[in-house]
Each structure stands twice: as C-alpha cells, then as structure tokens.
Coordinates of C-alpha atoms (C1' of nucleotides) in Angstrom, one line a residue:
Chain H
X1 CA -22.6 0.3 -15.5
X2 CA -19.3 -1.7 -15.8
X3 CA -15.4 -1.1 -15.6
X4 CA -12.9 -3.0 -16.3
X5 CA -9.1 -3.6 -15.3
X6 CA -6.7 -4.0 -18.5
X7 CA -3.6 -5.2 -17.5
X8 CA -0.5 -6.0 -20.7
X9 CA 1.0 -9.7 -19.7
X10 CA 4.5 -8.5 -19.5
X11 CA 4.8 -9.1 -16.0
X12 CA 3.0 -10.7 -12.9
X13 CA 0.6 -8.5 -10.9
X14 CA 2.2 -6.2 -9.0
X15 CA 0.7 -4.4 -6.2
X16 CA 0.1 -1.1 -7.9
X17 CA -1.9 -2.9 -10.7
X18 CA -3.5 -5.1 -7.8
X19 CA -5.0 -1.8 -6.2
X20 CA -5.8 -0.5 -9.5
X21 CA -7.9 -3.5 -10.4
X22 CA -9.5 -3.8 -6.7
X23 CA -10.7 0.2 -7.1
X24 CA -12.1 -0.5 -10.8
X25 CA -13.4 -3.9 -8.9
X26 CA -14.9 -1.8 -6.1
X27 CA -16.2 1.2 -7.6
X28 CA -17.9 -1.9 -10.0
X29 CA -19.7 -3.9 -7.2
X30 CA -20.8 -0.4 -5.4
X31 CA -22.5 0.5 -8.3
X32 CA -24.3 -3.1 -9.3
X33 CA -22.1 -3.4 -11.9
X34 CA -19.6 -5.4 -14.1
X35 CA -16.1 -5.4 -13.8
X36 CA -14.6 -7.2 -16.5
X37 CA -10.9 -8.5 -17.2
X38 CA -8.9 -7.5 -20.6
X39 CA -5.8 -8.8 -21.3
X40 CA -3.8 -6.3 -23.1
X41 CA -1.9 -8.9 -25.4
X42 CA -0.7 -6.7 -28.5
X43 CA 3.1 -6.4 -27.9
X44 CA 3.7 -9.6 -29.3
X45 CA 7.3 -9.0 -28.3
X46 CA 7.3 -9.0 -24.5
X47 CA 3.5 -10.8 -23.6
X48 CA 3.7 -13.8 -22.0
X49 CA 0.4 -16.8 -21.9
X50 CA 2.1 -17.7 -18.8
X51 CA 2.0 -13.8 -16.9
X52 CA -1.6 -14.1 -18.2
X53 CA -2.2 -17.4 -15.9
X54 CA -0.1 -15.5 -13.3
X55 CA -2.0 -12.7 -13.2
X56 CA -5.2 -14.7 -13.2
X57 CA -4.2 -16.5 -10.4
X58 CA -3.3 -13.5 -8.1
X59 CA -7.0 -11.9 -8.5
X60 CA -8.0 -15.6 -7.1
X61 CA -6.3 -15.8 -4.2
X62 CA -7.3 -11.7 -3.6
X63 CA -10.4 -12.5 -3.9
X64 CA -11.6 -10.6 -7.0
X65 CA -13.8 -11.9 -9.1
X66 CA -14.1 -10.5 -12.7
X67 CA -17.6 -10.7 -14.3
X68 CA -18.0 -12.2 -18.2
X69 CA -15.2 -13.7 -20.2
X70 CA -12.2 -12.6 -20.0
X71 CA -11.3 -10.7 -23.2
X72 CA -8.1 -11.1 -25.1
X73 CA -6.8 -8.0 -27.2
X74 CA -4.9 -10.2 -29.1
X75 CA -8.7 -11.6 -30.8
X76 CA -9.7 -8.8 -32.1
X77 CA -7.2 -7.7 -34.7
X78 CA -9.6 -8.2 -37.2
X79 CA -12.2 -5.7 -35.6
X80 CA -9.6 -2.8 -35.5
X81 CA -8.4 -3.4 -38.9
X82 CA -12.5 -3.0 -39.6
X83 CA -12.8 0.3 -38.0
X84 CA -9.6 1.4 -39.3
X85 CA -10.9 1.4 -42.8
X86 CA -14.2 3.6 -41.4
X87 CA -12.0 5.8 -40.1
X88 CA -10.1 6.1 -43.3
X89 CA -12.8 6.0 -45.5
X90 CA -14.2 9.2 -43.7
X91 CA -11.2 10.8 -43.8
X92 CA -10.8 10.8 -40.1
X93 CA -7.0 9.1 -40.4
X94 CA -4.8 9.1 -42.8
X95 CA -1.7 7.2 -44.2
X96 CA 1.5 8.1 -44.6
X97 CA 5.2 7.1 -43.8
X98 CA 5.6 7.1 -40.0
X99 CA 8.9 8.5 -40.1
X100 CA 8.6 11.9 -39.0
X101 CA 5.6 13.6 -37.3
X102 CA 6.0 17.2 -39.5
X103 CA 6.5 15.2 -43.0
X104 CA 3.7 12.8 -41.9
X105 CA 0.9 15.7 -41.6
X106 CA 1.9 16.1 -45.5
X107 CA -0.2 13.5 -46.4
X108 CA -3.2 14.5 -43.9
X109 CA -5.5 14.9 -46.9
X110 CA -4.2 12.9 -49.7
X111 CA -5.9 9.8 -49.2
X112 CA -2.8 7.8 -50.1
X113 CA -3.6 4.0 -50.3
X114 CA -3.5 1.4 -47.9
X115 CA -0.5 -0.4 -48.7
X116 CA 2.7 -2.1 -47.1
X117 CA 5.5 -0.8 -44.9
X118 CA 2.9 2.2 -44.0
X119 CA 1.6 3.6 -41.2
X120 CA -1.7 4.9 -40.2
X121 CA -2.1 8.0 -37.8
X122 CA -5.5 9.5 -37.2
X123 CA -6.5 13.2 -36.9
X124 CA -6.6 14.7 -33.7
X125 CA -8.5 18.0 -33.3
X126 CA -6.6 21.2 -34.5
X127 CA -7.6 23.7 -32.4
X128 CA -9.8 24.2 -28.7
X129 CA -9.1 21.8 -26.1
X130 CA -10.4 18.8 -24.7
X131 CA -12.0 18.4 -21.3
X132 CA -11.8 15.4 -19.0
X133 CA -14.2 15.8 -15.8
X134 CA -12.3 13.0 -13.9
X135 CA -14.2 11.3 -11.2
X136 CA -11.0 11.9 -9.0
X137 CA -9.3 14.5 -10.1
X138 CA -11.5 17.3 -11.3
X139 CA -11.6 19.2 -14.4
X140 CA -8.5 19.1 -16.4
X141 CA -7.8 20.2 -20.0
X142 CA -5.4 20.1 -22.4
X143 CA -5.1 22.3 -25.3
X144 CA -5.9 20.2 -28.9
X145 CA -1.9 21.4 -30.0
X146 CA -0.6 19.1 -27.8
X147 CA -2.1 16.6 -29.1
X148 CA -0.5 14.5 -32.2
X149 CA -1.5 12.8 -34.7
X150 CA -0.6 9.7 -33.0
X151 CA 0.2 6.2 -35.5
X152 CA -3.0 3.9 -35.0
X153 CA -1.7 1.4 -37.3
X154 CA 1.9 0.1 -37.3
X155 CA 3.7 -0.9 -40.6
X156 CA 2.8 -4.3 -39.9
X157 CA -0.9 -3.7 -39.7
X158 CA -0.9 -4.3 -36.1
X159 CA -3.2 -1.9 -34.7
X160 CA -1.6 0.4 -31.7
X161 CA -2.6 0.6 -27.6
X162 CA -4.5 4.2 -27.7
X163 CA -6.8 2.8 -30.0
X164 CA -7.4 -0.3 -29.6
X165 CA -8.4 0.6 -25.9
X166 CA -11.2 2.2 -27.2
X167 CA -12.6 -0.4 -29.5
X168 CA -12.5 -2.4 -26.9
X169 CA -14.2 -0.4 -24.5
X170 CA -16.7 0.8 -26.9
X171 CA -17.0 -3.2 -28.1
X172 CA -17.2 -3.7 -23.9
X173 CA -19.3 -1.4 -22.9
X174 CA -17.6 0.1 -20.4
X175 CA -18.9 3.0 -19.1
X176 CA -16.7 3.8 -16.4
X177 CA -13.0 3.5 -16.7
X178 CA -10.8 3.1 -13.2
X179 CA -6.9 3.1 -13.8
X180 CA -4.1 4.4 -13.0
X181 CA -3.1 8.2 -13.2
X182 CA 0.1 7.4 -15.6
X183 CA -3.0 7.3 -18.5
X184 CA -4.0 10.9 -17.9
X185 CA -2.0 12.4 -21.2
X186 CA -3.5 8.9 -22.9
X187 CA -7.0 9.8 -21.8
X188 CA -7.0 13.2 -23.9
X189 CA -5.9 11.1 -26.8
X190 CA -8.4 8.3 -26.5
X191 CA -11.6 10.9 -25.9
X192 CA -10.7 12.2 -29.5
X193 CA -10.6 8.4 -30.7
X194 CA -14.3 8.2 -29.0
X195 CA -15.3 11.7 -30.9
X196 CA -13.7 10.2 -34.1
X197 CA -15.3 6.9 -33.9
X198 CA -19.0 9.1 -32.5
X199 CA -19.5 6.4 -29.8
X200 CA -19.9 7.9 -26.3
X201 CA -17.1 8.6 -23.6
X202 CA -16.9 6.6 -21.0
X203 CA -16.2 8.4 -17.5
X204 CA -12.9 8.7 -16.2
X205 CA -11.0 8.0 -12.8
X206 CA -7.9 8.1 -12.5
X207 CA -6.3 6.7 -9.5
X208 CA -3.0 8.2 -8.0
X209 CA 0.1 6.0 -8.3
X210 CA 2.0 3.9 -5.4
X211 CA 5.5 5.0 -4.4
X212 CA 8.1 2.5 -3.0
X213 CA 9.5 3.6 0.5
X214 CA 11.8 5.2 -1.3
X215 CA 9.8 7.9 -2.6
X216 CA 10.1 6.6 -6.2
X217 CA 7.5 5.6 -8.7
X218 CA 7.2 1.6 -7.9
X219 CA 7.5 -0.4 -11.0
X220 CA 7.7 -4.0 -12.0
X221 CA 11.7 -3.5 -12.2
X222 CA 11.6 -1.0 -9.0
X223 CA 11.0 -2.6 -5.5
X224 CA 7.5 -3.7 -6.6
X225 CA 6.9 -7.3 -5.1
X226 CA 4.0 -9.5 -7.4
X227 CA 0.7 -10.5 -5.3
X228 CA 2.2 -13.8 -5.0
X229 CA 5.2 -12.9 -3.4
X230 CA 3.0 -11.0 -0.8
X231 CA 1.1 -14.4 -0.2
X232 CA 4.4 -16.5 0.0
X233 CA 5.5 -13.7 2.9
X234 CA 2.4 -14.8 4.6
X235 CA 0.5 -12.4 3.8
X236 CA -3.7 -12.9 3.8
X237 CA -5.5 -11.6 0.8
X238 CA -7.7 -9.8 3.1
X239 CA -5.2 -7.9 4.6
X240 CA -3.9 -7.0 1.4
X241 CA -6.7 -6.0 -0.2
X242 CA -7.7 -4.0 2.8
X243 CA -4.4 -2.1 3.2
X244 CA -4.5 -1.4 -0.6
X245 CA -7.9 -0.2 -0.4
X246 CA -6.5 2.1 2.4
X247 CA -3.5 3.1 -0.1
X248 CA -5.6 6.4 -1.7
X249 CA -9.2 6.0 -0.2
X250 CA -10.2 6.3 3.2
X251 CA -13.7 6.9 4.8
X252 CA -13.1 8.9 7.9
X253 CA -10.8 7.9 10.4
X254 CA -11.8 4.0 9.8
X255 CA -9.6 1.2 8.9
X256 CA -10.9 -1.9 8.9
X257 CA -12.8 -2.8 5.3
X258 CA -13.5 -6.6 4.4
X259 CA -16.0 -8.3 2.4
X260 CA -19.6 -6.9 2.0
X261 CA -18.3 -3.7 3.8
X262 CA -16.0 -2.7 1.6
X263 CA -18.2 -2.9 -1.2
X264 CA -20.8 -0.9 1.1
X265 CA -18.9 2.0 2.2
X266 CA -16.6 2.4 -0.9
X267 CA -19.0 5.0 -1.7
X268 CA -19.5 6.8 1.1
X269 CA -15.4 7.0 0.9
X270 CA -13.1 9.6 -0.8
X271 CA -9.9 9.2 -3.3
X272 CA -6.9 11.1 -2.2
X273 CA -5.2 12.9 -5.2
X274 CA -2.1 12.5 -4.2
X275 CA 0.3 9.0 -4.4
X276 CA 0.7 7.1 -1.9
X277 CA 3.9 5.5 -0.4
X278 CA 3.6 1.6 0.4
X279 CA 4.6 0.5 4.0
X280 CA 5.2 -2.9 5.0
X281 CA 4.6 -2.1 8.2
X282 CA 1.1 -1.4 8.3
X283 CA 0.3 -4.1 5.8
X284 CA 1.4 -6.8 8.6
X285 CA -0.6 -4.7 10.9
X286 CA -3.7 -5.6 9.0
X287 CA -1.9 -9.2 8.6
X288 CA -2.1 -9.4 12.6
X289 CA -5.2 -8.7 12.8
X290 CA -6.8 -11.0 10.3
X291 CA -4.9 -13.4 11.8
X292 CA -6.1 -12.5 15.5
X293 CA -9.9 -13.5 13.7
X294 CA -9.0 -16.7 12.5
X295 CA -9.8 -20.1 14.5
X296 CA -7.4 -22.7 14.6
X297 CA -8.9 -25.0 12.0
X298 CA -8.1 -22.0 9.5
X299 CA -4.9 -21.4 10.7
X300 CA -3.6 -24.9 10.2
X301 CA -4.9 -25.0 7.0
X302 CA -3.3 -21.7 6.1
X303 CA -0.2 -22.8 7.5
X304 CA -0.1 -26.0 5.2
X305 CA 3.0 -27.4 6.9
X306 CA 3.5 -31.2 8.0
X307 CA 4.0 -29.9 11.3
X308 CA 0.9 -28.7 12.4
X309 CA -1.5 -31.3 11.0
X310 CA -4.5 -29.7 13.2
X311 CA -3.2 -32.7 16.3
X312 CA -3.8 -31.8 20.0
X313 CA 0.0 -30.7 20.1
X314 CA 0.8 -28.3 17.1
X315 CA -2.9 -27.2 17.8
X316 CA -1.2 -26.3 21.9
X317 CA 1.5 -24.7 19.9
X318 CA -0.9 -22.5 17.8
X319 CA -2.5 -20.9 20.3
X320 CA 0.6 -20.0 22.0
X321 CA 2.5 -18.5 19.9
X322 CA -0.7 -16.5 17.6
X323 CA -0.3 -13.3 19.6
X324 CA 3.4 -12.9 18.7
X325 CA 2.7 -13.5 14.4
X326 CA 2.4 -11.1 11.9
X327 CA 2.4 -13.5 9.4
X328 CA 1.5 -16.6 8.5
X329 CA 4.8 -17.4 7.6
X330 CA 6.0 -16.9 11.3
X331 CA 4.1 -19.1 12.9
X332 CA 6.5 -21.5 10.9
X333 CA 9.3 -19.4 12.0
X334 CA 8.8 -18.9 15.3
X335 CA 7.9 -22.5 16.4
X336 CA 10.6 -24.8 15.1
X337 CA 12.0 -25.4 18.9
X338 CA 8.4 -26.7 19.8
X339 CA 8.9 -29.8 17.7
X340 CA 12.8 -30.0 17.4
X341 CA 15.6 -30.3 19.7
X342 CA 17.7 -26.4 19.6
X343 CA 21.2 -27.7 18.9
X344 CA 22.8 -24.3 17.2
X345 CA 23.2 -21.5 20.2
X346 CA 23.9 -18.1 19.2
X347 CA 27.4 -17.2 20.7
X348 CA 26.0 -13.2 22.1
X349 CA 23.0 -14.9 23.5
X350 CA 24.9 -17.3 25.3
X351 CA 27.5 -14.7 26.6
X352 CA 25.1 -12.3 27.8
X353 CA 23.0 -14.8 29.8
X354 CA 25.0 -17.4 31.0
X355 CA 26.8 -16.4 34.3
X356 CA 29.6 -18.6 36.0
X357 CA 26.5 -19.0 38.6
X358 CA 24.0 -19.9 35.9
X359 CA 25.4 -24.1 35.4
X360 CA 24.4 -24.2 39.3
X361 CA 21.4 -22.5 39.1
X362 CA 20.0 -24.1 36.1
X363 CA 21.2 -28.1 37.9
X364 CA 18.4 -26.6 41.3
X365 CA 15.9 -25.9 38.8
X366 CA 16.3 -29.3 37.2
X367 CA 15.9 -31.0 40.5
X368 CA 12.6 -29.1 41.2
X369 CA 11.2 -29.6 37.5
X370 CA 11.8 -33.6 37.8
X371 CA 9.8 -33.7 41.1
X372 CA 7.0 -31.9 39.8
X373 CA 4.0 -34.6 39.5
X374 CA 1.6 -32.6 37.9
X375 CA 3.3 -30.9 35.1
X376 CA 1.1 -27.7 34.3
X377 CA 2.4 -24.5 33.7
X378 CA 1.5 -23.0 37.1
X379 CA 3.5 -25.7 38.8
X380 CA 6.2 -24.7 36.7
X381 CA 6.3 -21.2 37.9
X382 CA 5.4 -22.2 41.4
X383 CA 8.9 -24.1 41.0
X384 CA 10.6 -21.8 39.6
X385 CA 9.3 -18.8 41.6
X386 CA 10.6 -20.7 44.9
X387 CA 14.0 -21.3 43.4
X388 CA 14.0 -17.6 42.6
X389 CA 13.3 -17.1 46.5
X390 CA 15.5 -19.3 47.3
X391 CA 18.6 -18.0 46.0
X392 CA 17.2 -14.2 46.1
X393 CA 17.9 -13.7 42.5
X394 CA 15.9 -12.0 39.8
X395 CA 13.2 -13.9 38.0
X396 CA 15.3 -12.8 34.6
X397 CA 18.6 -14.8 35.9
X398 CA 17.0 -18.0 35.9
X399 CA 14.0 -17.5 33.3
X400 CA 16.4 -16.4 30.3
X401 CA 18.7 -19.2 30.8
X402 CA 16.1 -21.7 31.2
X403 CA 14.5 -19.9 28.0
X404 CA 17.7 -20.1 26.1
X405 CA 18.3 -23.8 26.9
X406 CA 14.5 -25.1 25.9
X407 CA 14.5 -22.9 22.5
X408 CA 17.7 -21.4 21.8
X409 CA 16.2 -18.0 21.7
X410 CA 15.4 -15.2 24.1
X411 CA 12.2 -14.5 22.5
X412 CA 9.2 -16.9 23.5
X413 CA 6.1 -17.1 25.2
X414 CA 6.2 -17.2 28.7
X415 CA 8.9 -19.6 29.9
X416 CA 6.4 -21.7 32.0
X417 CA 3.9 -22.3 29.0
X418 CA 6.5 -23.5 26.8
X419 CA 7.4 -25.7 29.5
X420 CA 4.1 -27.1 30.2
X421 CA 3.9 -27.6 25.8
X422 CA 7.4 -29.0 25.5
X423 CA 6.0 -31.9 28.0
X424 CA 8.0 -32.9 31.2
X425 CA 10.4 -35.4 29.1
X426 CA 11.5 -32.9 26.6
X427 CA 12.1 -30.0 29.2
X428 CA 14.2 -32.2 31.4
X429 CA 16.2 -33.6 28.6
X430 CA 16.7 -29.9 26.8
X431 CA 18.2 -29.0 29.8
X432 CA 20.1 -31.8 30.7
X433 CA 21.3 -31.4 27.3
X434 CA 21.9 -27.9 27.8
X435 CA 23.8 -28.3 31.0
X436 CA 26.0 -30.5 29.6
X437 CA 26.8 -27.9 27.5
X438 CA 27.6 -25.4 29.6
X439 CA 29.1 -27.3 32.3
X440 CA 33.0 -25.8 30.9
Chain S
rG1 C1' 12.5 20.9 -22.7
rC2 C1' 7.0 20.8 -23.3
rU3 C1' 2.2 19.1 -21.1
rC4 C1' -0.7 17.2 -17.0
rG5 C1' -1.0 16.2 -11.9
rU6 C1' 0.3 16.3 -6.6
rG7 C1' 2.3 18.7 -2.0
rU8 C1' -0.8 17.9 6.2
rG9 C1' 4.1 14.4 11.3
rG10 C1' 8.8 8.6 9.2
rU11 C1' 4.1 6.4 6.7
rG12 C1' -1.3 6.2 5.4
rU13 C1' -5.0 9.9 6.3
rA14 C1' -9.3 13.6 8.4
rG15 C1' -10.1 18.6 7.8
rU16 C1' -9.6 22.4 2.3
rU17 C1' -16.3 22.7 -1.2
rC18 C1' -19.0 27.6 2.3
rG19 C1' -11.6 31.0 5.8
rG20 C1' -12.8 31.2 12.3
rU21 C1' -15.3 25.6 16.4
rC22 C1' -7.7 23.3 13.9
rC23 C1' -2.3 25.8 19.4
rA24 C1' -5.0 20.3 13.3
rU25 C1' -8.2 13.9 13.4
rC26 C1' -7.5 8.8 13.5
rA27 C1' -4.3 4.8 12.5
rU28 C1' 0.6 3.0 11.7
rG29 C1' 5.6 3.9 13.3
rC30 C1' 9.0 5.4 17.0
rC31 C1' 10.2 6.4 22.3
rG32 C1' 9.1 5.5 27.5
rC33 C1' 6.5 3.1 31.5
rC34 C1' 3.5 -1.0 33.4
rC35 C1' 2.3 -6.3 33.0
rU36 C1' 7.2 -7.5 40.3
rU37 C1' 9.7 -13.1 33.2
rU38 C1' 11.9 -12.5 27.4
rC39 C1' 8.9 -10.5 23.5
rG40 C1' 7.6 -8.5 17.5
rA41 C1' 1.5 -9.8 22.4
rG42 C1' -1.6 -6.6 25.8
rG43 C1' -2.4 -1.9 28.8
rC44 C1' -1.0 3.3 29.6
rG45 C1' 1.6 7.7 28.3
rG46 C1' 4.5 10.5 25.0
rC47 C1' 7.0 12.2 20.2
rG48 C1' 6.0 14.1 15.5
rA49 C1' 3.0 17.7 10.2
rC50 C1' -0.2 22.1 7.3
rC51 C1' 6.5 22.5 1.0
rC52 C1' 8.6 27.8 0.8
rG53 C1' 7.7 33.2 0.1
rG54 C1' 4.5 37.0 -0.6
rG55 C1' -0.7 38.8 -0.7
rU56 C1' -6.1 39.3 0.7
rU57 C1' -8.5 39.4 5.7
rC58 C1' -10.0 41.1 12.3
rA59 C1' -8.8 35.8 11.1
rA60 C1' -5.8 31.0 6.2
rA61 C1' -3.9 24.1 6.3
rU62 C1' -8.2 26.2 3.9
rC63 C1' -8.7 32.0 -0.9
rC64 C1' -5.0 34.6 -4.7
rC65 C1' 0.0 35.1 -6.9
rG66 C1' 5.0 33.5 -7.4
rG67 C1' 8.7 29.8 -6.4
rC68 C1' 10.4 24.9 -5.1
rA69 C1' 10.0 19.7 -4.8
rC70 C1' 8.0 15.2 -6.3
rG71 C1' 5.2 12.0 -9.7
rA72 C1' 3.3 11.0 -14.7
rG73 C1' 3.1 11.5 -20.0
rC74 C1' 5.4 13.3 -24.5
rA75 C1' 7.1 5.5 -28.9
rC76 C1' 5.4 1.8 -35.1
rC77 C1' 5.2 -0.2 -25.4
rA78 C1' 1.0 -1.1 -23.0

RNA sequence: GCUCGUGUGGUGUAGUUCGGUCCAUCAUGCCGCCCUUUCGAGGCGGCGACCCGGGUUCAAAUCCCGGCACGAGCACCA
C-alpha cells in the first residue's frame, strides 16, 4: 500500500499541512507501506524552489521520512498532455472556449480541434451520484448535477490541479490517499477523473481541519506558525509531532505517542470527525515533558548556545533550572543571571520587596554568607534560616530580597541553590553590589 | 445562494456501532491548599460539557424530525 502527502510550494509547512502529512505518514508505516512526497509545482505564478527546500527541511527536523523520490508535478506536463489526448480521442473531454460553463457544454460533442487560446474540460457523469466510502468520514454522496464539467486544460496547455492529481496518483500508485477534509467536493471530481481514465480509485480519508484559538479556519495568512517557527520557539519535534498526532486521533484516554509506538498503535486509534482547535498550551506540555527525558549531553546540544558548552558550570546550571522550562528556548531565557551580573531592576519588583528594614537586613546576611567556609547550599540556608531566627522575620522578607539582588527576578530556583551555583565570590559581590544600590 | 461535513466542559478527547452499567472518561487549562522560600517544578483537592427544540421509549449524549451555529468546497489556485 502507499500514500502520499502533496503539498503546492506556495508557502512553508504549516502545522495543518504538518499533521496532514504525519497521518498520511502514519497511516503509511502502520500499514508496511510507502509514503511518498509530491510537490504540487503547477501554479507557476506563486511556487517557490525555495518553499520547496523549506518544506523539505521541516519533515527533517519532524522526523518524517518520505519513501522514493520525491516527485515534482511540474515534470510531468508532458504525461498529462498524453492522457489528455486519450481522453479526447475517446470523447471523454471536450474542447471548447472556457468562457462560460452553459455555452461551453455546446461543444460537448463536437469534437472541435485542439488548437490555441482553448480550453479543455472533461465530462463528468450526467445523472446518479457518486459515492465516496471515506475511511474517516463514512459514506457520503453527492448527486452527478453538481458536478461540472470542470477545465482540465488551461488556454496555455497547462494541465489543471483536479487532474493532474490523478495522473499522478494513478502514475504513483497510491492506493490510499490521507489529506485534508477541504478536498472533500475535489474527491467527487477526481473519482470521475479515475472512472474516465478506467484506472482504479484509490481509498479516501479525509482528515478534519485545525482551527486557530480563535475558532477560525487556520491558514498560511491566518495565525498559522510554519514548523520552523515551532522549532525556533523551542519546540522538540517529538512534542510536536505528538501533540499533532493528538489534534484528531486519540487511542483511549492515552497521550503519550513517540517513535515505534506511534506507528504501533496508530491503528488501534480512532479519527475524530470533527476539527480541532490548536492550543499552545498543551503543545509545551508535551514540550516539558520531552524535555524532562532528555540527559544533559542532549540538552546542551539542543540548546546550541556559547553558554552552556556541556562545562561543569552551565552543566550545574542545567540541572537546576530543567524543572521550571517548557522550552528549549527558556532554558536560554531563564538563566542569563547565572553567567551575567543583573544590572537592570524592575522598578515594581523593587518597591514591593525592598522595605526601609531590608538594606539592614540584607548587610547581616552578608556578614553570615562571607564567614561561611564551606559554601554548599545547605550552609547557605543554615545561614540564612538563623538570621531569619534571629530577627523573627519571615523566610519571604529576607529570601525575595536576597533573590532580587542575585538575579534581578523573583522567580528562581530555590535561593540557596542559586547561591551555592553563583559561587561564594559572585553572591557576595551581587550583593554588595546590590546594597550599594539600595543603601538611599 | 447551492453542495458536503461537523457539533461532549476554555481546549484536546472517551463514550454514540447494539439506548440503560454516564448524576458522563482521561489529559490540558483554570482556581485553591500543601511543600513552615519565589515559581511557570512537585504533591493534593476542586471548577467546568452532552448546540437548541420537539418526538420515540419505562429509559437518550446515544435513535428520529426540525432548527441553529461553525467549518469546507463551488476558479483557466492548489
């Protein structure tokens, strides 16, 4: 059996068209079979070589892997031309002037010549209806009047999208066709192409579409990020591909799919019919907790930042700050005070926790950090636990200050750890630094 | 407008085939508490839904009819 996932190069891969291609991909490798890649290059107009490398590059980093050559649409203009004239021959399409529909069907039957400036449409059935049994979806008809003649062959003897679809997949192969359900009222069309042309019809599944959190259709133009805009956000290809998998399939109440398992129990899984709005917020669930499997030598590498070059320091820094990322991009975010000096202090932060008391406070618990000898973080606490005694305050009054001066923030892990990272020299000097400030 | 499709909490979903075991599953999210220290981490608890209206039935999220809403298509785009 094979599929295959068609996208046009107008664009970069967006995640709709990512899930599309990972079900086609899916429902491919469950089976033993082929997925193959077609580029659907005919609109000279608005395709793009470079979308092409674009989109190729996305299913690399997803981690799909297309089977064969990749097929250009663009090749084979020659082959439709060829089965054009069949068709015509056998008075299956006609030509005629492509300006209007009614006039058009004038020249259903007289086998007017090939020539310039005219367009080709090809007969579609009169009367009955045609049946697709979607994998997905069910039954669904359409009655034949509905259907149009549709052109086939433009005036500039380029050959048109609902055809050459099904040269190609006829040319292909393919025997099962995963996309997206915006082809439904295509699909009627194309099963008459595969009657026309007597080759046999491929089954069908059509795949409900994605809706931005806005409830709208998501679209290249309409809140749709690209794949690679996913990965710059930090995003891990196996969380994506596992939350997109979850976007209109599920298997039970489970969540977690990756590698060989998702190919395994995509069958023993169920489509929903209905689309499926994208949350970001689940997404970087799934981000977290790929992350939480990843060791530290995968991290830094996924990081791929000068500052945490897999050393005994940026490595310390890792591991104390991996519980609080969602993203890979965070770690870079959320660590910048562990290798530079905080000089910019947020002016609400600084009014909610600095007390007239606090500049007094803060200068005790500088005296106790300098005389600690060995500087771990449970002698930290110890210290600053017996301040807290001392001067029969709340752990919060001295903690947030000491917080705010070491990394300019009031979110970090606990005070005493990133003590024990900064190193002894750096803590004392952040907060004589920090006093300084404060003293007026 | 015509044609096709879909409608379970904020979101993703289970359940709908063969009506009862569903005062509706799991996850995410949100809220609260705990971790006598922040927190987007962890633990515990909670909130929140069967689109609406009829009908069939002892019994309907599940079946039937009618609305409504949303999505898609109706190109010499793909």
């Amino acid at each position: 059996m094979k599929t295959r996932f068609a996208p046009s190069p107008t664009g970069y891969l967006h995640i709709g068209g990512a899930r599309t291609a990972l079900f086609a991909w899916l429902y491919a490798k469950s089976h033993n079979g082929d997925c193959l890649l077609r580029i659907e290059d005919t609109d000279k107009e608005r395709s793009d070589k470079k979308y092409t490398e674009e989109i190729i590059k996305s299913f690399d980093w997803l981690g799909i892997q297309f089977d064969q050559e990749v097929v250009y649409q663009s090749n084979n203009a020659n082959r439709y031309r060829e089965v054009i004239d069949s068709l015509l021959n056998e008075g299956l399409a006609y030509v005629c002037k492509g300006d209007d529909l009614e006039e058009d069907k004038n020249s259903r039957d007289l086998k007017l010549p090939r020539e310039e400036n005219m367009v080709i449409r090809i007969k579609m059935p009169e009367e009955g209806s045609t049946v697709l049994n979607d994998l997905i979806k069910g039954e669904i008809q359409v009655s034949n009047d509905q259907l149009d003649d549709f052109i086939i062959e433009r005036s500039d003897g380029s050959a048109t999208y609902n055809f050459c679809v099904v040269v190609d997949d006829i040319d292909s192969e393919i025997t099962h066709v995963i996309r997206g359900d915006d082809h439904v009222n295509n699909t009627f069309k194309q099963i008459n192409v595969f009657k026309a042309l007597n080759a046999s019809i491929p089954e069908y599944g059509h795949v409900p579409m994605i809706l931005g959190e806005d409830g709208k259709r998501l679209s290249k133009r309409h809140g749709a990020l690209g794949v690679g805009e996913y990965a710059k956000l930090g995003v891990l290809p196996e969380a994506l591909r596992n939350y997109l998998l979850r976007l209109g399939w599920s298997k039970g109440d489970d969540e977690i799919f990756d590698g060989q398992k998702m190919i395994i129990d995509f069958k023993k899984g169920t489509f929903n019919q209905s689309p499926a709005t994208f949350s970001l917020e689940k997404l970087l669930w799934f981000n977290k907790h790929y992350i939480d499997q990843k060791t530290i030598d995968e991290l830094n590498k996924l990081i791929n930042s000068p500052q945490f070059d897999n050393g005994p320091f940026s490595n310390r820094v890792l591991e104390v700050i991996r519980d609080r990322c969602n993203s890979i991009e965070d770690f870079s975010t959320q660590s910048h005070y562990f290798f530079t000096d905080p000089e910019e202090f947020d002016e609400v932060l600084m009014n909610k926790h600095i007390k007239p008391e606090t500049f007094h406070n803060l200068s005790l618990l500088l005296d106790k950090l300098s005389r600690i000898e060995e500087w771990t973080s449970n002698n930290i606490k110890e210290a600053i636990d017996n301040l807290v005694k001392e001067l029969s305050i709340g752990f919060a009054k001295i903690g947030l200050p000491l917080r705010l001066a070491l990394t300019a923030t009031v979110n970090s892990p606990s005070i005493d750890v990133v003590c024990e990272v900064l190193e002894k020299d750096v803590t004392i000097r952040r907060l004589e630094n920090f006093l300084t400030r404060i003293k007026n």
